[in-house]
């Protein structure tokens, strides 16, 4: 009976050692998988940051364009108000002003 108890303890020890080795192998494989996933996520994050930087630059350029367009529209409105509020508006215009008014408002009817 002593021999069988010893062999059972040895078998249990070998099984525990095998389980520990298997657990360490799986742990190492999991760590490698996680490292690969982390590298892939890091690459994705780099691409996303680059896309975000390009989108921010495009938005900045678009805002600048809108600001220039608004400024130009404001200047044209101011010019139109000035032309409409001039005294003697019904007086004959110089050829230069007549051409400008025709471009702004169309030909007289």
mmCIF file with all atom_site columns, C-alpha atoms in Angstrom:
data_model
loop_
_atom_site.group_PDB
_atom_site.id
_atom_site.type_symbol
_atom_site.label_atom_id
_atom_site.label_alt_id
_atom_site.label_comp_id
_atom_site.label_asym_id
_atom_site.label_entity_id
_atom_site.label_seq_id
_atom_site.pdbx_PDB_ins_code
_atom_site.Cartn_x
_atom_site.Cartn_y
_atom_site.Cartn_z
_atom_site.occupancy
_atom_site.B_iso_or_equiv
_atom_site.pdbx_formal_charge
_atom_site.auth_seq_id
_atom_site.auth_comp_id
_atom_site.auth_asym_id
_atom_site.auth_atom_id
_atom_site.pdbx_PDB_model_num
ATOM 1   C CA . UNK A 1 1   ? 0.000   0.000   0.000   1.00 0.00 ? 1   UNK A CA 1
ATOM 2   C CA . UNK A 1 2   ? 2.893   2.319   0.656   1.00 0.00 ? 2   UNK A CA 1
ATOM 3   C CA . UNK A 1 3   ? 4.110   1.944   -2.884  1.00 0.00 ? 3   UNK A CA 1
ATOM 4   C CA . UNK A 1 4   ? 0.733   2.787   -4.305  1.00 0.00 ? 4   UNK A CA 1
ATOM 5   C CA . UNK A 1 5   ? 0.434   5.857   -2.047  1.00 0.00 ? 5   UNK A CA 1
ATOM 6   C CA . UNK A 1 6   ? 3.871   6.977   -3.142  1.00 0.00 ? 6   UNK A CA 1
ATOM 7   C CA . UNK A 1 7   ? 3.018   6.425   -6.783  1.00 0.00 ? 7   UNK A CA 1
ATOM 8   C CA . UNK A 1 8   ? -0.248  8.309   -6.310  1.00 0.00 ? 8   UNK A CA 1
ATOM 9   C CA . UNK A 1 9   ? 1.613   11.263  -4.758  1.00 0.00 ? 9   UNK A CA 1
ATOM 10  C CA . UNK A 1 10  ? 4.186   11.145  -7.544  1.00 0.00 ? 10  UNK A CA 1
ATOM 11  C CA . UNK A 1 11  ? 1.430   11.013  -10.137 1.00 0.00 ? 11  UNK A CA 1
ATOM 12  C CA . UNK A 1 12  ? -0.334  13.946  -8.474  1.00 0.00 ? 12  UNK A CA 1
ATOM 13  C CA . UNK A 1 13  ? 2.934   15.883  -8.384  1.00 0.00 ? 13  UNK A CA 1
ATOM 14  C CA . UNK A 1 14  ? 3.627   15.137  -12.047 1.00 0.00 ? 14  UNK A CA 1
ATOM 15  C CA . UNK A 1 15  ? 0.063   16.149  -12.931 1.00 0.00 ? 15  UNK A CA 1
ATOM 16  C CA . UNK A 1 16  ? 0.390   19.382  -10.939 1.00 0.00 ? 16  UNK A CA 1
ATOM 17  C CA . UNK A 1 17  ? 3.728   20.131  -12.606 1.00 0.00 ? 17  UNK A CA 1
ATOM 18  C CA . UNK A 1 18  ? 2.231   19.401  -16.031 1.00 0.00 ? 18  UNK A CA 1
ATOM 19  C CA . UNK A 1 19  ? -0.730  21.654  -15.235 1.00 0.00 ? 19  UNK A CA 1
ATOM 20  C CA . UNK A 1 20  ? 1.634   24.434  -14.091 1.00 0.00 ? 20  UNK A CA 1
ATOM 21  C CA . UNK A 1 21  ? 3.722   24.110  -17.281 1.00 0.00 ? 21  UNK A CA 1
ATOM 22  C CA . UNK A 1 22  ? 0.578   24.088  -19.428 1.00 0.00 ? 22  UNK A CA 1
ATOM 23  C CA . UNK A 1 23  ? -0.708  27.180  -17.559 1.00 0.00 ? 23  UNK A CA 1
ATOM 24  C CA . UNK A 1 24  ? 2.602   29.021  -18.126 1.00 0.00 ? 24  UNK A CA 1
ATOM 25  C CA . UNK A 1 25  ? 2.575   28.129  -21.850 1.00 0.00 ? 25  UNK A CA 1
ATOM 26  C CA . UNK A 1 26  ? -0.996  29.401  -22.171 1.00 0.00 ? 26  UNK A CA 1
ATOM 27  C CA . UNK A 1 27  ? -0.102  32.554  -20.236 1.00 0.00 ? 27  UNK A CA 1
ATOM 28  C CA . UNK A 1 28  ? 2.817   33.226  -22.579 1.00 0.00 ? 28  UNK A CA 1
ATOM 29  C CA . UNK A 1 29  ? 0.619   32.610  -25.638 1.00 0.00 ? 29  UNK A CA 1
ATOM 30  C CA . UNK A 1 30  ? -2.044  34.943  -24.242 1.00 0.00 ? 30  UNK A CA 1
ATOM 31  C CA . UNK A 1 31  ? 0.559   37.628  -23.593 1.00 0.00 ? 31  UNK A CA 1
ATOM 32  C CA . UNK A 1 32  ? 1.848   37.334  -27.159 1.00 0.00 ? 32  UNK A CA 1
ATOM 33  C CA . UNK A 1 33  ? -1.710  37.564  -28.500 1.00 0.00 ? 33  UNK A CA 1
ATOM 34  C CA . UNK A 1 34  ? -2.365  40.612  -26.362 1.00 0.00 ? 34  UNK A CA 1
ATOM 35  C CA . UNK A 1 35  ? 0.883   42.232  -27.520 1.00 0.00 ? 35  UNK A CA 1
ATOM 36  C CA . UNK A 1 36  ? -0.095  41.661  -31.159 1.00 0.00 ? 36  UNK A CA 1
ATOM 37  C CA . UNK A 1 37  ? -3.558  43.107  -30.527 1.00 0.00 ? 37  UNK A CA 1
ATOM 38  C CA . UNK A 1 38  ? -2.020  46.091  -28.737 1.00 0.00 ? 38  UNK A CA 1
ATOM 39  C CA . UNK A 1 39  ? 0.299   46.734  -31.674 1.00 0.00 ? 39  UNK A CA 1
ATOM 40  C CA . UNK A 1 40  ? -2.659  46.566  -34.084 1.00 0.00 ? 40  UNK A CA 1
ATOM 41  C CA . UNK A 1 41  ? -4.694  48.947  -31.925 1.00 0.00 ? 41  UNK A CA 1
ATOM 42  C CA . UNK A 1 42  ? -1.699  51.287  -31.690 1.00 0.00 ? 42  UNK A CA 1
ATOM 43  C CA . UNK A 1 43  ? -1.435  51.320  -35.501 1.00 0.00 ? 43  UNK A CA 1
ATOM 44  C CA . UNK A 1 44  ? -5.174  51.968  -35.809 1.00 0.00 ? 44  UNK A CA 1
ATOM 45  C CA . UNK A 1 45  ? -4.878  54.807  -33.314 1.00 0.00 ? 45  UNK A CA 1
ATOM 46  C CA . UNK A 1 46  ? -2.033  56.342  -35.308 1.00 0.00 ? 46  UNK A CA 1
ATOM 47  C CA . UNK A 1 47  ? -4.099  56.208  -38.499 1.00 0.00 ? 47  UNK A CA 1
ATOM 48  C CA . UNK A 1 48  ? -7.116  57.660  -36.696 1.00 0.00 ? 48  UNK A CA 1
ATOM 49  C CA . UNK A 1 49  ? -4.989  60.523  -35.326 1.00 0.00 ? 49  UNK A CA 1
ATOM 50  C CA . UNK A 1 50  ? -3.648  61.240  -38.804 1.00 0.00 ? 50  UNK A CA 1
ATOM 51  C CA . UNK A 1 51  ? -7.194  61.271  -40.216 1.00 0.00 ? 51  UNK A CA 1
ATOM 52  C CA . UNK A 1 52  ? -8.291  63.568  -37.399 1.00 0.00 ? 52  UNK A CA 1
ATOM 53  C CA . UNK A 1 53  ? -5.419  65.958  -38.109 1.00 0.00 ? 53  UNK A CA 1
ATOM 54  C CA . UNK A 1 54  ? -6.371  66.045  -41.808 1.00 0.00 ? 54  UNK A CA 1
ATOM 55  C CA . UNK A 1 55  ? -10.022 66.660  -40.928 1.00 0.00 ? 55  UNK A CA 1
ATOM 56  C CA . UNK A 1 56  ? -9.044  69.468  -38.537 1.00 0.00 ? 56  UNK A CA 1
ATOM 57  C CA . UNK A 1 57  ? -6.927  71.103  -41.236 1.00 0.00 ? 57  UNK A CA 1
ATOM 58  C CA . UNK A 1 58  ? -9.767  70.811  -43.765 1.00 0.00 ? 58  UNK A CA 1
ATOM 59  C CA . UNK A 1 59  ? -12.180 72.341  -41.246 1.00 0.00 ? 59  UNK A CA 1
ATOM 60  C CA . UNK A 1 60  ? -9.760  75.205  -40.558 1.00 0.00 ? 60  UNK A CA 1
ATOM 61  C CA . UNK A 1 61  ? -9.426  75.929  -44.278 1.00 0.00 ? 61  UNK A CA 1
ATOM 62  C CA . UNK A 1 62  ? -13.198 75.737  -44.717 1.00 0.00 ? 62  UNK A CA 1
ATOM 63  C CA . UNK A 1 63  ? -13.805 78.139  -41.812 1.00 0.00 ? 63  UNK A CA 1
ATOM 64  C CA . UNK A 1 64  ? -11.282 80.567  -43.302 1.00 0.00 ? 64  UNK A CA 1
ATOM 65  C CA . UNK A 1 65  ? -13.053 80.344  -46.675 1.00 0.00 ? 65  UNK A CA 1
ATOM 66  C CA . UNK A 1 66  ? -16.436 80.969  -45.029 1.00 0.00 ? 66  UNK A CA 1
ATOM 67  C CA . UNK A 1 67  ? -15.015 83.964  -43.157 1.00 0.00 ? 67  UNK A CA 1
ATOM 68  C CA . UNK A 1 68  ? -13.636 85.425  -46.406 1.00 0.00 ? 68  UNK A CA 1
ATOM 69  C CA . UNK A 1 69  ? -16.959 84.828  -48.177 1.00 0.00 ? 69  UNK A CA 1
ATOM 70  C CA . UNK A 1 70  ? -18.869 86.499  -45.329 1.00 0.00 ? 70  UNK A CA 1
ATOM 71  C CA . UNK A 1 71  ? -16.497 89.480  -45.406 1.00 0.00 ? 71  UNK A CA 1
ATOM 72  C CA . UNK A 1 72  ? -16.891 89.788  -49.161 1.00 0.00 ? 72  UNK A CA 1
ATOM 73  C CA . UNK A 1 73  ? -20.696 89.552  -48.890 1.00 0.00 ? 73  UNK A CA 1
ATOM 74  C CA . UNK A 1 74  ? -20.659 92.230  -46.193 1.00 0.00 ? 74  UNK A CA 1
ATOM 75  C CA . UNK A 1 75  ? -18.549 94.530  -48.405 1.00 0.00 ? 75  UNK A CA 1
ATOM 76  C CA . UNK A 1 76  ? -20.888 94.002  -51.373 1.00 0.00 ? 76  UNK A CA 1
ATOM 77  C CA . UNK A 1 77  ? -23.896 94.755  -49.181 1.00 0.00 ? 77  UNK A CA 1
ATOM 78  C CA . UNK A 1 78  ? -22.208 97.915  -47.913 1.00 0.00 ? 78  UNK A CA 1
ATOM 79  C CA . UNK A 1 79  ? -21.441 98.971  -51.498 1.00 0.00 ? 79  UNK A CA 1
ATOM 80  C CA . UNK A 1 80  ? -25.049 98.297  -52.549 1.00 0.00 ? 80  UNK A CA 1
ATOM 81  C CA . UNK A 1 81  ? -26.353 100.331 -49.587 1.00 0.00 ? 81  UNK A CA 1
ATOM 82  C CA . UNK A 1 82  ? -24.012 103.178 -50.464 1.00 0.00 ? 82  UNK A CA 1
ATOM 83  C CA . UNK A 1 83  ? -25.124 103.174 -54.090 1.00 0.00 ? 83  UNK A CA 1
ATOM 84  C CA . UNK A 1 84  ? -28.797 103.114 -53.100 1.00 0.00 ? 84  UNK A CA 1
ATOM 85  C CA . UNK A 1 85  ? -28.497 105.914 -50.552 1.00 0.00 ? 85  UNK A CA 1
ATOM 86  C CA . UNK A 1 86  ? -26.580 108.359 -52.743 1.00 0.00 ? 86  UNK A CA 1
ATOM 87  C CA . UNK A 1 87  ? -28.217 111.771 -53.186 1.00 0.00 ? 87  UNK A CA 1
ATOM 88  C CA . UNK A 1 88  ? -29.452 112.562 -56.648 1.00 0.00 ? 88  UNK A CA 1
ATOM 89  C CA . UNK A 1 89  ? -29.903 108.959 -57.464 1.00 0.00 ? 89  UNK A CA 1
ATOM 90  C CA . UNK A 1 90  ? -32.247 109.805 -60.267 1.00 0.00 ? 90  UNK A CA 1
ATOM 91  C CA . UNK A 1 91  ? -29.601 112.005 -61.907 1.00 0.00 ? 91  UNK A CA 1
ATOM 92  C CA . UNK A 1 92  ? -27.826 110.588 -64.945 1.00 0.00 ? 92  UNK A CA 1
ATOM 93  C CA . UNK A 1 93  ? -24.907 108.411 -63.972 1.00 0.00 ? 93  UNK A CA 1
ATOM 94  C CA . UNK A 1 94  ? -21.444 108.611 -65.374 1.00 0.00 ? 94  UNK A CA 1
ATOM 95  C CA . UNK A 1 95  ? -20.635 105.842 -67.859 1.00 0.00 ? 95  UNK A CA 1
ATOM 96  C CA . UNK A 1 96  ? -18.492 104.099 -65.261 1.00 0.00 ? 96  UNK A CA 1
ATOM 97  C CA . UNK A 1 97  ? -21.212 104.140 -62.579 1.00 0.00 ? 97  UNK A CA 1
ATOM 98  C CA . UNK A 1 98  ? -23.871 103.163 -65.147 1.00 0.00 ? 98  UNK A CA 1
ATOM 99  C CA . UNK A 1 99  ? -21.811 100.085 -66.089 1.00 0.00 ? 99  UNK A CA 1
ATOM 100 C CA . UNK A 1 100 ? -21.296 99.218  -62.401 1.00 0.00 ? 100 UNK A CA 1
ATOM 101 C CA . UNK A 1 101 ? -24.999 99.611  -61.661 1.00 0.00 ? 101 UNK A CA 1
ATOM 102 C CA . UNK A 1 102 ? -25.939 97.464  -64.647 1.00 0.00 ? 102 UNK A CA 1
ATOM 103 C CA . UNK A 1 103 ? -23.595 94.737  -63.436 1.00 0.00 ? 103 UNK A CA 1
ATOM 104 C CA . UNK A 1 104 ? -25.098 94.905  -59.947 1.00 0.00 ? 104 UNK A CA 1
ATOM 105 C CA . UNK A 1 105 ? -28.779 95.380  -60.728 1.00 0.00 ? 105 UNK A CA 1
ATOM 106 C CA . UNK A 1 106 ? -29.152 94.489  -64.391 1.00 0.00 ? 106 UNK A CA 1
ATOM 107 C CA . UNK A 1 107 ? -30.039 96.859  -67.253 1.00 0.00 ? 107 UNK A CA 1
ATOM 108 C CA . UNK A 1 108 ? -32.586 99.622  -66.710 1.00 0.00 ? 108 UNK A CA 1
ATOM 109 C CA . UNK A 1 109 ? -36.127 98.917  -67.817 1.00 0.00 ? 109 UNK A CA 1
#
